[in-house]
Amino acid sequence: MRRNRRIFRSRAGGVAVVIVLSASSLVSCGPTASSPVPVPACTTACELGQLGRDRGITIGAAVTADGLRDPAYAAAVLQNFNAVTTEIDMKWRVVHPTSDSWVWAGADAVVDFASRHSLPVRGHTLVWGKESANPSWLVGTTSPAAFRSAVLSAITTEVGRYAGRVQRWDVVNEPFTSDGNELDHNVFYQRMGPDYIEQALRTAHAADPSAGLWINESGLELGTSRADNFIAMAAALVARGVPLQGIGIQAHRLTSSVIQPGRLASVVRRLRALGLQVAITELDVPTGPTRSESDQVDVDRQIAGECLDGGCTEITTWGVSDGATWLDQPANRADLPALEAFPVPTRPLLLDTAYRPKAAYRAVADVLRAH
Ligand code: G3I
């Protein structure tokens, strides 16, 4: 393995030794890179993405363009994951802040990074009913015809821009009510009708017929009546020939509720039986007084194990490391009273704040090895 040793002076004045791996040497612990990227030496980590690659399983991380500017963050992505999801940069509040403007810088930066390193991208997300997640111009478009036209045109523009470079899209995010078992009567439902999901999927398909189109939902891992109703909705879409390739199960474990053994695997199998792919798309398991790090290991092991038992094709964590998680941001915590049980820092991910693998990382690696 060719290695060049480079010495960088940190902002604090300390000296950090960073190993720069050549494109060919990256193969052993990351994707092929077209240009050398500073990558900290692999110690005990560096195996998750490769284990996934060996088994045909996507091991992703949600990333941000801001995060990728930090070489240590970028290196951790390359070392430990084999795919990325755009955590923030493709949402319409960011890319389409006014009805007549698009701001592509962040989304382009993530897609360019991924393309340079041969990492597939999950584009997240196009249609998300949560009102505060949408730009005010869209929510304020009250004419059904104008709203429909704006939504379908935005899908066409964004999917079209990244055709061939974004392999999977979360076309619709969280269509069910957050605590219920039915379609949320969100702004898309109200203005476009209950078939807004089908309209969005068909429009995305027309913009890039080669992209995999997904619906992403929370709470399905529990295998309750919410999952039953969701699976019925997915089955109806499939039966009508709507272009839908996969279902994302978010798996934010923000309460201490237990996933009854076997339930997640069963949900995955039922979706697979419809001919759909299934992924864990937003895994994070916060810790706190009611959940120790060892409990976190058990939860991650169960989710990864049942996901793969059922036939999942992907496990993506919602963030790269404990150093940057939405669960620690005040703006997000204000929305979620459940998070009072998990004080900051929540440490919900597989890598710690210094990008070192945690016990949960090793547990997920063991699950992959066993499959
Ligand atoms: O960019 C502004 C910044 O300028 C400002 O200083 C700062 C002050 O709070 O806010 C920044 O915006 C924040 C943005 O993330 C970027 O950090 C928003 O307030 C904050 O609400 C936003 O949160 C994101 C949230 O979706 C809404 O888009 C989270 O990071 C992101 O993890 C979260 O992801 C969602 C998935 O898309 C869907 N599933 C649930 C998941 C968690 O809510």
PDB file of C-alpha atoms in Angstrom, residues 1-106:
ATOM      1  CA  MET A   1       0.000   0.000   0.000  1.00  0.00           C
ATOM      2  CA  ARG A   2       1.434   3.371  -1.030  1.00  0.00           C
ATOM      3  CA  ARG A   3       1.267   5.924   1.742  1.00  0.00           C
ATOM      4  CA  ASN A   4       2.526   9.479   1.919  1.00  0.00           C
ATOM      5  CA  ARG A   5       2.973  10.926   5.332  1.00  0.00           C
ATOM      6  CA  ARG A   6       1.965  14.585   5.582  1.00  0.00           C
ATOM      7  CA  ILE A   7       2.087  16.744   8.616  1.00  0.00           C
ATOM      8  CA  PHE A   8      -0.668  19.293   9.122  1.00  0.00           C
ATOM      9  CA  ARG A   9      -0.631  22.001  11.740  1.00  0.00           C
ATOM     10  CA  SER A  10      -4.002  22.138  13.453  1.00  0.00           C
ATOM     11  CA  ARG A  11      -5.807  25.422  14.182  1.00  0.00           C
ATOM     12  CA  ALA A  12      -4.978  24.978  17.852  1.00  0.00           C
ATOM     13  CA  GLY A  13      -1.291  24.901  16.970  1.00  0.00           C
ATOM     14  CA  GLY A  14      -0.825  21.183  17.575  1.00  0.00           C
ATOM     15  CA  VAL A  15       0.643  18.869  14.993  1.00  0.00           C
ATOM     16  CA  ALA A  16      -1.411  16.112  13.485  1.00  0.00           C
ATOM     17  CA  VAL A  17       0.012  13.339  11.343  1.00  0.00           C
ATOM     18  CA  VAL A  18      -2.304  12.438   8.532  1.00  0.00           C
ATOM     19  CA  ILE A  19      -1.783   9.627   6.109  1.00  0.00           C
ATOM     20  CA  VAL A  20      -2.593  10.482   2.523  1.00  0.00           C
ATOM     21  CA  LEU A  21      -3.612   7.360   0.657  1.00  0.00           C
ATOM     22  CA  SER A  22      -3.203   7.238  -3.072  1.00  0.00           C
ATOM     23  CA  ALA A  23      -6.241   6.383  -5.176  1.00  0.00           C
ATOM     24  CA  SER A  24      -5.178   2.755  -5.517  1.00  0.00           C
ATOM     25  CA  SER A  25      -4.402   2.271  -1.849  1.00  0.00           C
ATOM     26  CA  LEU A  26      -7.842   3.552  -0.861  1.00  0.00           C
ATOM     27  CA  VAL A  27      -9.322   0.327  -2.195  1.00  0.00           C
ATOM     28  CA  SER A  28      -8.476  -1.485   1.019  1.00  0.00           C
ATOM     29  CA  CYS A  29     -10.556   0.751   3.222  1.00  0.00           C
ATOM     30  CA  GLY A  30     -12.679   2.966   1.058  1.00  0.00           C
ATOM     31  CA  PRO A  31     -13.903   3.625  -2.435  1.00  0.00           C
ATOM     32  CA  THR A  32     -11.656   4.341  -5.361  1.00  0.00           C
ATOM     33  CA  ALA A  33     -10.852   8.035  -5.409  1.00  0.00           C
ATOM     34  CA  SER A  34      -9.933   9.921  -8.524  1.00  0.00           C
ATOM     35  CA  SER A  35      -7.828  12.334  -6.510  1.00  0.00           C
ATOM     36  CA  PRO A  36      -5.940  11.734  -3.276  1.00  0.00           C
ATOM     37  CA  VAL A  37      -7.854  12.705  -0.173  1.00  0.00           C
ATOM     38  CA  PRO A  38      -6.261  13.086   3.257  1.00  0.00           C
ATOM     39  CA  VAL A  39      -7.388  10.057   5.188  1.00  0.00           C
ATOM     40  CA  PRO A  40      -6.410   9.495   8.822  1.00  0.00           C
ATOM     41  CA  ALA A  41      -4.711   6.168   9.321  1.00  0.00           C
ATOM     42  CA  CYS A  42      -7.115   3.311   9.787  1.00  0.00           C
ATOM     43  CA  THR A  43      -6.688   1.724  13.163  1.00  0.00           C
ATOM     44  CA  THR A  44      -9.447  -0.511  14.369  1.00  0.00           C
ATOM     45  CA  ALA A  45     -12.094   1.011  12.116  1.00  0.00           C
ATOM     46  CA  CYS A  46     -12.314   1.302   8.402  1.00  0.00           C
ATOM     47  CA  GLU A  47     -14.203  -1.902   7.926  1.00  0.00           C
ATOM     48  CA  LEU A  48     -17.918  -1.161   7.825  1.00  0.00           C
ATOM     49  CA  GLY A  49     -18.093   0.196   4.281  1.00  0.00           C
ATOM     50  CA  GLN A  50     -15.846  -2.568   3.002  1.00  0.00           C
ATOM     51  CA  LEU A  51     -17.818  -5.286   4.806  1.00  0.00           C
ATOM     52  CA  GLY A  52     -20.924  -3.865   3.158  1.00  0.00           C
ATOM     53  CA  ARG A  53     -19.258  -3.745  -0.243  1.00  0.00           C
ATOM     54  CA  ASP A  54     -18.181  -7.366   0.060  1.00  0.00           C
ATOM     55  CA  ARG A  55     -21.764  -8.391   0.797  1.00  0.00           C
ATOM     56  CA  GLY A  56     -23.556  -6.063  -1.618  1.00  0.00           C
ATOM     57  CA  ILE A  57     -25.009  -4.039   1.243  1.00  0.00           C
ATOM     58  CA  THR A  58     -25.074  -0.248   1.113  1.00  0.00           C
ATOM     59  CA  ILE A  59     -23.687   1.263   4.308  1.00  0.00           C
ATOM     60  CA  GLY A  60     -24.496   4.940   4.149  1.00  0.00           C
ATOM     61  CA  ALA A  61     -24.232   8.091   6.182  1.00  0.00           C
ATOM     62  CA  ALA A  62     -26.283  11.253   5.943  1.00  0.00           C
ATOM     63  CA  VAL A  63     -23.837  14.040   5.159  1.00  0.00           C
ATOM     64  CA  THR A  64     -23.909  17.797   4.724  1.00  0.00           C
ATOM     65  CA  ALA A  65     -21.921  19.996   2.375  1.00  0.00           C
ATOM     66  CA  ASP A  66     -20.744  21.969   5.416  1.00  0.00           C
ATOM     67  CA  GLY A  67     -19.468  18.813   7.065  1.00  0.00           C
ATOM     68  CA  LEU A  68     -17.601  17.663   3.970  1.00  0.00           C
ATOM     69  CA  ARG A  69     -15.483  20.830   4.060  1.00  0.00           C
ATOM     70  CA  ASP A  70     -13.742  19.348   7.101  1.00  0.00           C
ATOM     71  CA  PRO A  71     -11.098  16.877   5.864  1.00  0.00           C
ATOM     72  CA  ALA A  72     -11.471  14.672   8.948  1.00  0.00           C
ATOM     73  CA  TYR A  73     -15.237  14.389   8.391  1.00  0.00           C
ATOM     74  CA  ALA A  74     -14.740  13.652   4.680  1.00  0.00           C
ATOM     75  CA  ALA A  75     -12.124  11.045   5.512  1.00  0.00           C
ATOM     76  CA  ALA A  76     -14.403   9.364   8.023  1.00  0.00           C
ATOM     77  CA  VAL A  77     -17.095   9.096   5.352  1.00  0.00           C
ATOM     78  CA  LEU A  78     -14.671   7.510   2.893  1.00  0.00           C
ATOM     79  CA  GLN A  79     -13.241   5.108   5.445  1.00  0.00           C
ATOM     80  CA  ASN A  80     -16.411   3.850   7.033  1.00  0.00           C
ATOM     81  CA  PHE A  81     -19.265   4.131   4.554  1.00  0.00           C
ATOM     82  CA  ASN A  82     -19.934   3.213   0.937  1.00  0.00           C
ATOM     83  CA  ALA A  83     -22.781   5.629   0.163  1.00  0.00           C
ATOM     84  CA  VAL A  84     -24.156   8.993   1.230  1.00  0.00           C
ATOM     85  CA  THR A  85     -27.533  10.629   1.774  1.00  0.00           C
ATOM     86  CA  THR A  86     -28.010  14.398   1.638  1.00  0.00           C
ATOM     87  CA  GLU A  87     -29.150  15.275   5.154  1.00  0.00           C
ATOM     88  CA  ILE A  88     -30.123  18.867   4.378  1.00  0.00           C
ATOM     89  CA  ASP A  89     -28.743  20.163   1.099  1.00  0.00           C
ATOM     90  CA  MET A  90     -31.416  18.872  -1.298  1.00  0.00           C
ATOM     91  CA  LYS A  91     -34.471  19.950   0.661  1.00  0.00           C
ATOM     92  CA  TRP A  92     -36.510  22.612  -1.055  1.00  0.00           C
ATOM     93  CA  ARG A  93     -36.062  25.050   1.822  1.00  0.00           C
ATOM     94  CA  VAL A  94     -32.377  24.967   0.920  1.00  0.00           C
ATOM     95  CA  VAL A  95     -32.273  24.478  -2.863  1.00  0.00           C
ATOM     96  CA  HIS A  96     -35.482  26.258  -3.804  1.00  0.00           C
ATOM     97  CA  PRO A  97     -35.888  29.044  -1.238  1.00  0.00           C
ATOM     98  CA  THR A  98     -38.039  31.254  -3.455  1.00  0.00           C
ATOM     99  CA  SER A  99     -40.349  30.315  -6.291  1.00  0.00           C
ATOM    100  CA  ASP A 100     -37.963  31.691  -8.896  1.00  0.00           C
ATOM    101  CA  SER A 101     -34.571  30.765  -7.444  1.00  0.00           C
ATOM    102  CA  TRP A 102     -32.495  27.638  -6.986  1.00  0.00           C
ATOM    103  CA  VAL A 103     -29.388  27.447  -4.799  1.00  0.00           C
ATOM    104  CA  TRP A 104     -27.425  24.398  -5.839  1.00  0.00           C
ATOM    105  CA  ALA A 105     -24.089  24.964  -4.094  1.00  0.00           C
ATOM    106  CA  GLY A 106     -24.607  22.557  -1.181  1.00  0.00           C
TER     107      GLY A 106
END
